[in-house]
């Protein structure tokens, strides 16, 4: 799904729609739900990133983000963000969002299908008639024949595709916030699972660069907030603060950009793979960074609620997600190993997450 080096996700700061006074209960429910939804793709995406590393051949691995990619990312993200801002200023917002809706409909269906596939494999009984299919497109003939598309799938994948398409049509027609969140969660989980940093140093470069990016575009200009409010696409998770008053038809939302989930999430997933590579049957770095994310996101919400102003979430998430694991590494005397370029390229065993390593007896947390 996200098999490209750059992920075009824009970090929308936590924010609320104006001219609405939320109740304390509504605010607590909205923020609590956002935190819970943010944790789901990080936790399960990290576990699936380990499975991905174990079960695929090197040629089939997702593209790894290198230090050069990480250094370029904030520049590319800034150009994309400002380009969208200019588009919304010059062209009709209605037509832009119409094109984006169709684009994200296709992406969302594929992302959600990929997310649901492992679950469907567990739900369907072994007796289910699961037929295999292959979609093959070639160019030319004879010795000059070249494969353009070679995609293998089965009946379970088709069931996932049908369910995802129903959600996609719902989103396309109604733009309902639940459909938005289903697609958003699928995008985030796919991003955490399939975007692999090659080492901790690269992760620090990426998070550090996006730290500056987030602070500049939120505090320095109104560009990010304007795009986040104008951009009708599942690039953010939303939850209504007036849900208790209006039910599912609520319309005053708190929001969290997917970038504030995926970017720290791929770093947390990296630390889980580092834990696995240490072969100590311990997940210290994963859990410390996961708790750091909860702390950083909670601090973001507290500051935003206190000062009534949009906050760049990475301002608080980056120091927490880097600082906590580094402190743990210092205390354990593993700082050099953590920042070693070859400490944990990929887990080379072929078993999946949650299965025991035959040699060391290690397991990935479920």
mmCIF file of C-alpha atoms in Angstrom:
data_model
loop_
_atom_site.group_PDB
_atom_site.id
_atom_site.type_symbol
_atom_site.label_atom_id
_atom_site.label_comp_id
_atom_site.label_asym_id
_atom_site.label_seq_id
_atom_site.Cartn_x
_atom_site.Cartn_y
_atom_site.Cartn_z
ATOM 1 C CA UNK A 1 0.000 0.000 0.000
ATOM 2 C CA UNK A 2 2.509 2.547 1.169
ATOM 3 C CA UNK A 3 5.432 1.080 -0.738
ATOM 4 C CA UNK A 4 6.947 4.457 -1.528
ATOM 5 C CA UNK A 5 9.667 6.360 0.228
ATOM 6 C CA UNK A 6 7.587 9.335 1.037
ATOM 7 C CA UNK A 7 4.246 9.339 2.630
ATOM 8 C CA UNK A 8 2.111 12.335 1.755
ATOM 9 C CA UNK A 9 0.479 12.803 5.075
ATOM 10 C CA UNK A 10 0.209 16.255 6.571
ATOM 11 C CA UNK A 11 0.538 16.722 10.304
ATOM 12 C CA UNK A 12 -2.656 18.516 11.318
ATOM 13 C CA UNK A 13 -2.401 19.882 14.847
ATOM 14 C CA UNK A 14 -4.996 18.908 17.397
ATOM 15 C CA UNK A 15 -7.769 21.415 16.936
ATOM 16 C CA UNK A 16 -11.479 22.026 17.404
ATOM 17 C CA UNK A 17 -14.025 23.796 15.313
ATOM 18 C CA UNK A 18 -14.762 27.350 16.364
ATOM 19 C CA UNK A 19 -17.920 28.904 17.818
ATOM 20 C CA UNK A 20 -18.853 25.908 19.918
ATOM 21 C CA UNK A 21 -18.548 25.554 23.673
ATOM 22 C CA UNK A 22 -18.090 21.891 24.485
ATOM 23 C CA UNK A 23 -19.158 20.369 27.770
ATOM 24 C CA UNK A 24 -16.512 18.877 30.040
ATOM 25 C CA UNK A 25 -17.910 15.409 29.393
ATOM 26 C CA UNK A 26 -17.953 15.924 25.619
ATOM 27 C CA UNK A 27 -14.387 17.237 25.628
ATOM 28 C CA UNK A 28 -13.109 14.342 27.745
ATOM 29 C CA UNK A 29 -14.869 11.809 25.522
ATOM 30 C CA UNK A 30 -13.504 13.371 22.324
ATOM 31 C CA UNK A 31 -9.895 13.638 23.509
ATOM 32 C CA UNK A 32 -9.947 10.217 25.167
ATOM 33 C CA UNK A 33 -11.281 8.645 21.978
ATOM 34 C CA UNK A 34 -8.621 10.368 19.865
ATOM 35 C CA UNK A 35 -5.856 9.066 22.129
ATOM 36 C CA UNK A 36 -7.299 5.550 22.050
ATOM 37 C CA UNK A 37 -7.672 5.600 18.264
ATOM 38 C CA UNK A 38 -4.111 6.896 17.859
ATOM 39 C CA UNK A 39 -2.699 4.054 19.963
ATOM 40 C CA UNK A 40 -4.387 1.272 17.993
ATOM 41 C CA UNK A 41 -2.501 1.631 14.673
ATOM 42 C CA UNK A 42 0.789 2.257 16.483
ATOM 43 C CA UNK A 43 0.552 -0.860 18.636
ATOM 44 C CA UNK A 44 -0.790 -3.267 16.037
ATOM 45 C CA UNK A 45 1.160 -1.673 13.188
ATOM 46 C CA UNK A 46 4.387 -2.168 15.146
ATOM 47 C CA UNK A 47 3.577 -5.835 15.745
ATOM 48 C CA UNK A 48 2.770 -6.329 12.080
ATOM 49 C CA UNK A 49 6.020 -4.609 11.087
ATOM 50 C CA UNK A 50 7.873 -7.383 12.914
ATOM 51 C CA UNK A 51 5.776 -9.992 11.143
ATOM 52 C CA UNK A 52 6.505 -8.249 7.857
ATOM 53 C CA UNK A 53 10.241 -8.342 8.554
ATOM 54 C CA UNK A 54 10.155 -12.010 9.461
ATOM 55 C CA UNK A 55 7.892 -13.385 6.782
ATOM 56 C CA UNK A 56 9.059 -11.630 3.606
ATOM 57 C CA UNK A 57 12.123 -12.126 1.464
ATOM 58 C CA UNK A 58 14.530 -9.224 1.109
ATOM 59 C CA UNK A 59 13.238 -8.503 -2.388
ATOM 60 C CA UNK A 60 9.678 -8.233 -1.076
ATOM 61 C CA UNK A 61 10.432 -5.961 1.868
ATOM 62 C CA UNK A 62 8.849 -2.516 2.006
ATOM 63 C CA UNK A 63 11.177 0.273 0.946
ATOM 64 C CA UNK A 64 13.311 1.352 3.854
ATOM 65 C CA UNK A 65 13.672 5.017 4.785
ATOM 66 C CA UNK A 66 17.362 5.968 4.805
ATOM 67 C CA UNK A 67 19.026 8.962 6.442
ATOM 68 C CA UNK A 68 19.017 10.795 3.106
ATOM 69 C CA UNK A 69 15.289 10.179 2.721
ATOM 70 C CA UNK A 70 14.702 11.352 6.284
ATOM 71 C CA UNK A 71 16.614 14.597 5.687
ATOM 72 C CA UNK A 72 14.612 15.334 2.531
ATOM 73 C CA UNK A 73 11.248 14.500 4.019
ATOM 74 C CA UNK A 74 10.520 17.815 5.831
ATOM 75 C CA UNK A 75 11.394 19.777 2.676
ATOM 76 C CA UNK A 76 9.130 17.650 0.493
ATOM 77 C CA UNK A 77 6.362 17.775 3.095
ATOM 78 C CA UNK A 78 6.662 21.574 3.305
ATOM 79 C CA UNK A 79 6.453 21.970 -0.468
ATOM 80 C CA UNK A 80 3.428 19.672 -0.613
ATOM 81 C CA UNK A 81 1.695 21.467 2.244
ATOM 82 C CA UNK A 82 2.278 24.928 0.785
ATOM 83 C CA UNK A 83 1.239 23.692 -2.656
ATOM 84 C CA UNK A 84 -2.067 22.479 -1.246
ATOM 85 C CA UNK A 85 -2.510 25.806 0.534
ATOM 86 C CA UNK A 86 -2.053 27.681 -2.770
ATOM 87 C CA UNK A 87 -4.421 25.302 -4.543
ATOM 88 C CA UNK A 88 -7.128 26.020 -2.011
ATOM 89 C CA UNK A 89 -6.527 29.757 -2.404
ATOM 90 C CA UNK A 90 -6.559 29.768 -6.224
ATOM 91 C CA UNK A 91 -9.020 27.025 -7.180
ATOM 92 C CA UNK A 92 -12.473 26.123 -5.977
ATOM 93 C CA UNK A 93 -12.315 24.134 -2.752
ATOM 94 C CA UNK A 94 -15.331 22.110 -3.872
ATOM 95 C CA UNK A 95 -13.655 20.754 -7.023
ATOM 96 C CA UNK A 96 -10.359 20.051 -5.294
ATOM 97 C CA UNK A 97 -12.080 18.047 -2.581
ATOM 98 C CA UNK A 98 -14.110 16.179 -5.197
ATOM 99 C CA UNK A 99 -10.927 14.995 -6.914
ATOM 100 C CA UNK A 100 -9.318 14.165 -3.580
ATOM 101 C CA UNK A 101 -12.399 12.205 -2.513
ATOM 102 C CA UNK A 102 -12.140 9.913 -5.533
ATOM 103 C CA UNK A 103 -8.381 9.503 -5.039
ATOM 104 C CA UNK A 104 -8.674 8.677 -1.342
ATOM 105 C CA UNK A 105 -11.635 6.390 -2.030
ATOM 106 C CA UNK A 106 -9.353 4.148 -4.086
ATOM 107 C CA UNK A 107 -6.474 4.368 -1.607
ATOM 108 C CA UNK A 108 -8.777 3.818 1.352
ATOM 109 C CA UNK A 109 -10.353 0.688 -0.095
ATOM 110 C CA UNK A 110 -6.927 -0.841 -0.748
ATOM 111 C CA UNK A 111 -5.564 0.181 2.661
ATOM 112 C CA UNK A 112 -8.579 -1.150 4.523
ATOM 113 C CA UNK A 113 -8.491 -4.421 2.559
ATOM 114 C CA UNK A 114 -4.849 -4.916 3.495
ATOM 115 C CA UNK A 115 -5.618 -4.097 7.135
ATOM 116 C CA UNK A 116 -8.521 -6.554 7.333
ATOM 117 C CA UNK A 117 -6.808 -9.439 5.544
ATOM 118 C CA UNK A 118 -5.066 -11.057 8.583
ATOM 119 C CA UNK A 119 -8.272 -10.746 10.616
ATOM 120 C CA UNK A 120 -10.317 -12.454 7.916
ATOM 121 C CA UNK A 121 -7.807 -15.298 7.781
ATOM 122 C CA UNK A 122 -8.524 -15.981 11.452
ATOM 123 C CA UNK A 123 -12.302 -15.541 11.233
ATOM 124 C CA UNK A 124 -12.926 -17.869 8.308
ATOM 125 C CA UNK A 125 -12.806 -21.579 9.201
ATOM 126 C CA UNK A 126 -10.319 -23.913 7.563
ATOM 127 C CA UNK A 127 -13.194 -25.511 5.672
ATOM 128 C CA UNK A 128 -13.924 -22.222 3.880
ATOM 129 C CA UNK A 129 -13.410 -22.706 0.101
ATOM 130 C CA UNK A 130 -10.538 -20.279 -0.310
ATOM 131 C CA UNK A 131 -9.667 -20.212 -4.011
ATOM 132 C CA UNK A 132 -6.454 -18.665 -5.319
ATOM 133 C CA UNK A 133 -6.396 -16.113 -8.143
ATOM 134 C CA UNK A 134 -3.676 -14.358 -10.092
ATOM 135 C CA UNK A 135 -3.938 -11.095 -11.996
ATOM 136 C CA UNK A 136 -1.196 -10.968 -14.626
ATOM 137 C CA UNK A 137 -0.533 -8.273 -17.218
ATOM 138 C CA UNK A 138 2.369 -8.648 -19.612
ATOM 139 C CA UNK A 139 3.794 -6.588 -22.441
ATOM 140 C CA UNK A 140 5.266 -8.073 -25.605
ATOM 141 C CA UNK A 141 5.633 -11.737 -26.458
ATOM 142 C CA UNK A 142 8.211 -14.486 -26.531
ATOM 143 C CA UNK A 143 11.592 -13.665 -25.010
ATOM 144 C CA UNK A 144 10.767 -9.958 -24.939
ATOM 145 C CA UNK A 145 7.677 -10.494 -22.749
ATOM 146 C CA UNK A 146 7.752 -8.228 -19.711
ATOM 147 C CA UNK A 147 5.580 -8.446 -16.591
ATOM 148 C CA UNK A 148 3.693 -5.240 -15.830
ATOM 149 C CA UNK A 149 1.403 -6.505 -13.052
ATOM 150 C CA UNK A 150 1.583 -9.827 -11.220
ATOM 151 C CA UNK A 151 -0.829 -9.819 -8.287
ATOM 152 C CA UNK A 152 -1.918 -12.930 -6.394
ATOM 153 C CA UNK A 153 -5.004 -12.946 -4.169
ATOM 154 C CA UNK A 154 -7.649 -15.307 -2.814
ATOM 155 C CA UNK A 155 -11.332 -15.440 -1.904
ATOM 156 C CA UNK A 156 -10.697 -13.945 1.542
ATOM 157 C CA UNK A 157 -9.020 -10.950 -0.081
ATOM 158 C CA UNK A 158 -12.091 -10.475 -2.271
ATOM 159 C CA UNK A 159 -14.347 -10.480 0.814
ATOM 160 C CA UNK A 160 -12.124 -7.794 2.376
ATOM 161 C CA UNK A 161 -12.303 -5.783 -0.832
ATOM 162 C CA UNK A 162 -16.117 -5.907 -0.889
ATOM 163 C CA UNK A 163 -16.422 -4.791 2.749
ATOM 164 C CA UNK A 164 -13.878 -2.011 2.199
ATOM 165 C CA UNK A 165 -15.724 -0.866 -0.918
ATOM 166 C CA UNK A 166 -18.962 -0.527 1.064
ATOM 167 C CA UNK A 167 -17.166 1.706 3.570
ATOM 168 C CA UNK A 168 -15.628 3.603 0.659
ATOM 169 C CA UNK A 169 -18.997 4.314 -0.947
ATOM 170 C CA UNK A 170 -20.318 5.433 2.446
ATOM 171 C CA UNK A 171 -17.409 7.842 2.789
ATOM 172 C CA UNK A 172 -17.716 9.063 -0.797
ATOM 173 C CA UNK A 173 -21.434 9.824 -0.509
ATOM 174 C CA UNK A 174 -21.800 10.981 3.094
ATOM 175 C CA UNK A 175 -18.321 11.999 4.269
ATOM 176 C CA UNK A 176 -19.371 10.588 7.624
ATOM 177 C CA UNK A 177 -16.813 10.916 10.395
ATOM 178 C CA UNK A 178 -16.930 7.187 11.218
ATOM 179 C CA UNK A 179 -16.102 6.259 7.614
ATOM 180 C CA UNK A 180 -13.346 8.898 7.679
ATOM 181 C CA UNK A 181 -11.880 7.318 10.807
ATOM 182 C CA UNK A 182 -12.040 3.776 9.411
ATOM 183 C CA UNK A 183 -10.005 4.863 6.409
ATOM 184 C CA UNK A 184 -7.711 6.992 8.580
ATOM 185 C CA UNK A 185 -6.972 4.090 10.917
ATOM 186 C CA UNK A 186 -6.257 1.843 7.931
ATOM 187 C CA UNK A 187 -3.857 4.417 6.451
ATOM 188 C CA UNK A 188 -2.081 4.838 9.786
ATOM 189 C CA UNK A 189 -1.735 1.111 10.442
ATOM 190 C CA UNK A 190 -0.410 0.477 6.935
ATOM 191 C CA UNK A 191 2.065 3.320 7.335
ATOM 192 C CA UNK A 192 3.431 2.024 10.643
ATOM 193 C CA UNK A 193 3.602 -1.530 9.306
ATOM 194 C CA UNK A 194 5.144 -0.899 5.899
ATOM 195 C CA UNK A 195 7.394 2.150 6.365
ATOM 196 C CA UNK A 196 10.639 0.897 7.878
ATOM 197 C CA UNK A 197 13.416 3.103 9.216
ATOM 198 C CA UNK A 198 16.845 1.534 8.736
ATOM 199 C CA UNK A 199 18.226 2.569 12.145
ATOM 200 C CA UNK A 200 17.651 4.794 15.173
ATOM 201 C CA UNK A 201 19.872 7.589 13.832
ATOM 202 C CA UNK A 202 17.652 7.864 10.757
ATOM 203 C CA UNK A 203 14.610 7.932 13.016
ATOM 204 C CA UNK A 204 16.092 10.803 15.016
ATOM 205 C CA UNK A 205 16.832 12.737 11.806
ATOM 206 C CA UNK A 206 13.267 12.210 10.569
ATOM 207 C CA UNK A 207 11.606 13.142 13.848
ATOM 208 C CA UNK A 208 13.933 16.096 14.376
ATOM 209 C CA UNK A 209 13.263 17.499 10.918
ATOM 210 C CA UNK A 210 9.513 17.102 11.261
ATOM 211 C CA UNK A 211 9.693 18.668 14.721
ATOM 212 C CA UNK A 212 10.941 21.880 13.071
ATOM 213 C CA UNK A 213 8.445 21.449 10.216
ATOM 214 C CA UNK A 214 5.484 21.105 12.575
ATOM 215 C CA UNK A 215 6.448 24.023 14.814
ATOM 216 C CA UNK A 216 7.082 26.367 11.877
ATOM 217 C CA UNK A 217 3.880 25.626 9.969
ATOM 218 C CA UNK A 218 1.654 25.806 13.057
ATOM 219 C CA UNK A 219 3.190 28.690 15.017
ATOM 220 C CA UNK A 220 4.868 30.555 12.157
ATOM 221 C CA UNK A 221 1.937 30.609 9.721
ATOM 222 C CA UNK A 222 -1.716 29.639 9.442
ATOM 223 C CA UNK A 223 -0.986 27.326 6.511
ATOM 224 C CA UNK A 224 -1.279 23.958 8.258
ATOM 225 C CA UNK A 225 -4.427 24.801 10.190
ATOM 226 C CA UNK A 226 -6.028 26.241 7.027
ATOM 227 C CA UNK A 227 -5.213 23.137 4.976
ATOM 228 C CA UNK A 228 -6.351 20.806 7.767
ATOM 229 C CA UNK A 229 -9.733 22.532 7.931
ATOM 230 C CA UNK A 230 -10.167 22.775 4.150
ATOM 231 C CA UNK A 231 -8.867 19.324 3.237
ATOM 232 C CA UNK A 232 -11.821 16.932 3.115
ATOM 233 C CA UNK A 233 -9.887 13.682 3.094
ATOM 234 C CA UNK A 234 -9.207 10.928 5.643
ATOM 235 C CA UNK A 235 -5.796 12.334 6.582
ATOM 236 C CA UNK A 236 -6.893 12.982 10.149
ATOM 237 C CA UNK A 237 -8.830 11.237 12.885
ATOM 238 C CA UNK A 238 -11.813 13.171 14.183
ATOM 239 C CA UNK A 239 -14.224 12.776 17.064
ATOM 240 C CA UNK A 240 -17.225 14.995 17.830
ATOM 241 C CA UNK A 241 -17.306 16.979 21.043
ATOM 242 C CA UNK A 242 -21.091 17.246 20.784
ATOM 243 C CA UNK A 243 -21.662 13.499 20.432
ATOM 244 C CA UNK A 244 -23.571 13.339 23.718
ATOM 245 C CA UNK A 245 -25.946 16.063 22.550
ATOM 246 C CA UNK A 246 -26.385 15.204 18.860
ATOM 247 C CA UNK A 247 -25.427 11.544 18.584
ATOM 248 C CA UNK A 248 -23.897 10.285 15.336
ATOM 249 C CA UNK A 249 -24.994 13.472 13.537
ATOM 250 C CA UNK A 250 -22.601 15.570 15.637
ATOM 251 C CA UNK A 251 -20.491 18.077 13.736
ATOM 252 C CA UNK A 252 -18.083 19.878 16.088
ATOM 253 C CA UNK A 253 -14.898 17.871 15.951
ATOM 254 C CA UNK A 254 -11.587 17.549 17.713
ATOM 255 C CA UNK A 255 -8.966 16.253 15.295
ATOM 256 C CA UNK A 256 -5.548 14.630 15.154
ATOM 257 C CA UNK A 257 -3.497 14.457 11.954
ATOM 258 C CA UNK A 258 -2.361 11.047 10.744
ATOM 259 C CA UNK A 259 1.200 12.334 10.556
ATOM 260 C CA UNK A 260 1.163 12.734 14.332
ATOM 261 C CA UNK A 261 0.423 9.009 14.510
ATOM 262 C CA UNK A 262 2.450 7.529 11.648
ATOM 263 C CA UNK A 263 5.710 9.451 12.133
ATOM 264 C CA UNK A 264 6.181 8.564 15.830
ATOM 265 C CA UNK A 265 4.628 5.167 15.070
ATOM 266 C CA UNK A 266 7.303 4.072 12.594
ATOM 267 C CA UNK A 267 9.947 5.056 15.168
ATOM 268 C CA UNK A 268 8.183 3.026 17.866
ATOM 269 C CA UNK A 269 7.918 0.079 15.446
ATOM 270 C CA UNK A 270 11.657 0.391 14.797
ATOM 271 C CA UNK A 271 12.322 0.125 18.533
ATOM 272 C CA UNK A 272 10.185 -3.012 18.738
ATOM 273 C CA UNK A 273 12.301 -4.567 15.986
ATOM 274 C CA UNK A 274 15.373 -3.466 17.952
ATOM 275 C CA UNK A 275 13.989 -5.270 21.012
ATOM 276 C CA UNK A 276 13.476 -8.401 18.904
ATOM 277 C CA UNK A 277 17.015 -8.165 17.522
ATOM 278 C CA UNK A 278 18.472 -8.118 21.053
ATOM 279 C CA UNK A 279 17.022 -11.631 21.616
ATOM 280 C CA UNK A 280 16.467 -10.953 25.324
ATOM 281 C CA UNK A 281 12.747 -11.755 25.370
ATOM 282 C CA UNK A 282 12.163 -8.194 26.580
ATOM 283 C CA UNK A 283 10.288 -5.309 24.964
ATOM 284 C CA UNK A 284 11.688 -2.499 27.102
ATOM 285 C CA UNK A 285 12.319 0.007 24.310
ATOM 286 C CA UNK A 286 8.967 -0.633 22.654
ATOM 287 C CA UNK A 287 6.978 -0.131 25.839
ATOM 288 C CA UNK A 288 9.021 2.886 26.951
ATOM 289 C CA UNK A 289 8.487 4.623 23.606
ATOM 290 C CA UNK A 290 4.807 3.627 23.589
ATOM 291 C CA UNK A 291 4.344 5.179 27.037
ATOM 292 C CA UNK A 292 6.321 8.207 25.850
ATOM 293 C CA UNK A 293 3.844 8.655 23.002
ATOM 294 C CA UNK A 294 0.914 8.550 25.428
ATOM 295 C CA UNK A 295 2.656 11.121 27.633
ATOM 296 C CA UNK A 296 3.488 13.411 24.700
ATOM 297 C CA UNK A 297 -0.002 13.264 23.218
ATOM 298 C CA UNK A 298 -1.575 13.857 26.614
ATOM 299 C CA UNK A 299 0.684 16.874 27.120
ATOM 300 C CA UNK A 300 -0.327 18.212 23.697
ATOM 301 C CA UNK A 301 -4.003 17.999 24.605
ATOM 302 C CA UNK A 302 -3.416 19.603 28.007
ATOM 303 C CA UNK A 303 -1.497 22.572 26.562
ATOM 304 C CA UNK A 304 -3.986 23.045 23.730
ATOM 305 C CA UNK A 305 -6.935 22.933 26.103
ATOM 306 C CA UNK A 306 -5.233 25.307 28.536
ATOM 307 C CA UNK A 307 -4.204 27.965 26.001
ATOM 308 C CA UNK A 308 -7.118 27.437 23.564
ATOM 309 C CA UNK A 309 -4.733 27.424 20.598
ATOM 310 C CA UNK A 310 -3.783 24.794 18.009
ATOM 311 C CA UNK A 311 -0.614 22.962 19.011
ATOM 312 C CA UNK A 312 1.971 21.176 16.847
ATOM 313 C CA UNK A 313 1.723 17.714 18.363
ATOM 314 C CA UNK A 314 5.264 16.778 17.296
ATOM 315 C CA UNK A 315 6.572 19.588 19.514
ATOM 316 C CA UNK A 316 5.741 17.341 22.459
ATOM 317 C CA UNK A 317 5.827 13.892 20.851
ATOM 318 C CA UNK A 318 9.332 14.053 19.376
ATOM 319 C CA UNK A 319 11.239 14.871 22.615
ATOM 320 C CA UNK A 320 9.210 12.261 24.486
ATOM 321 C CA UNK A 321 9.524 9.460 21.914
ATOM 322 C CA UNK A 322 13.270 10.004 21.497
ATOM 323 C CA UNK A 323 14.094 10.989 25.072
ATOM 324 C CA UNK A 324 12.465 8.101 26.932
ATOM 325 C CA UNK A 325 14.138 5.251 24.963
ATOM 326 C CA UNK A 326 17.517 7.018 24.938
ATOM 327 C CA UNK A 327 17.317 7.405 28.718
ATOM 328 C CA UNK A 328 16.485 3.709 29.049
ATOM 329 C CA UNK A 329 19.443 2.822 26.797
ATOM 330 C CA UNK A 330 21.750 4.972 28.937
ATOM 331 C CA UNK A 331 20.588 3.239 32.106
ATOM 332 C CA UNK A 332 21.032 -0.209 30.525
ATOM 333 C CA UNK A 333 24.376 0.628 28.916
ATOM 334 C CA UNK A 334 23.069 -0.104 25.412
ATOM 335 C CA UNK A 335 23.233 3.369 23.884
ATOM 336 C CA UNK A 336 26.082 2.509 21.489
ATOM 337 C CA UNK A 337 24.308 -0.626 20.344
ATOM 338 C CA UNK A 338 21.058 1.280 19.842
ATOM 339 C CA UNK A 339 22.672 3.790 17.490
ATOM 340 C CA UNK A 340 24.747 1.200 15.640
ATOM 341 C CA UNK A 341 23.880 1.161 11.939
ATOM 342 C CA UNK A 342 23.848 -2.636 11.821
ATOM 343 C CA UNK A 343 22.213 -3.344 15.166
ATOM 344 C CA UNK A 344 18.942 -4.567 13.707
ATOM 345 C CA UNK A 345 18.564 -4.372 9.962
ATOM 346 C CA UNK A 346 15.718 -6.884 9.831
ATOM 347 C CA UNK A 347 14.642 -9.929 11.767
ATOM 348 C CA UNK A 348 15.824 -12.822 9.665
ATOM 349 C CA UNK A 349 13.665 -15.599 11.054
ATOM 350 C CA UNK A 350 10.643 -16.647 9.047
ATOM 351 C CA UNK A 351 8.133 -16.976 11.861
ATOM 352 C CA UNK A 352 5.476 -14.315 12.357
ATOM 353 C CA UNK A 353 4.785 -11.994 15.301
ATOM 354 C CA UNK A 354 3.415 -13.761 18.328
ATOM 355 C CA UNK A 355 5.207 -17.054 17.454
ATOM 356 C CA UNK A 356 8.157 -18.317 19.403
ATOM 357 C CA UNK A 357 11.673 -18.059 18.063
ATOM 358 C CA UNK A 358 12.831 -21.674 18.008
ATOM 359 C CA UNK A 359 16.388 -20.880 18.997
ATOM 360 C CA UNK A 360 15.848 -18.259 21.684
ATOM 361 C CA UNK A 361 12.265 -18.879 22.745
ATOM 362 C CA UNK A 362 11.413 -15.207 22.298
ATOM 363 C CA UNK A 363 7.947 -13.932 21.515
ATOM 364 C CA UNK A 364 6.542 -10.723 20.143
ATOM 365 C CA UNK A 365 3.936 -9.176 22.468
ATOM 366 C CA UNK A 366 0.338 -9.705 21.447
#
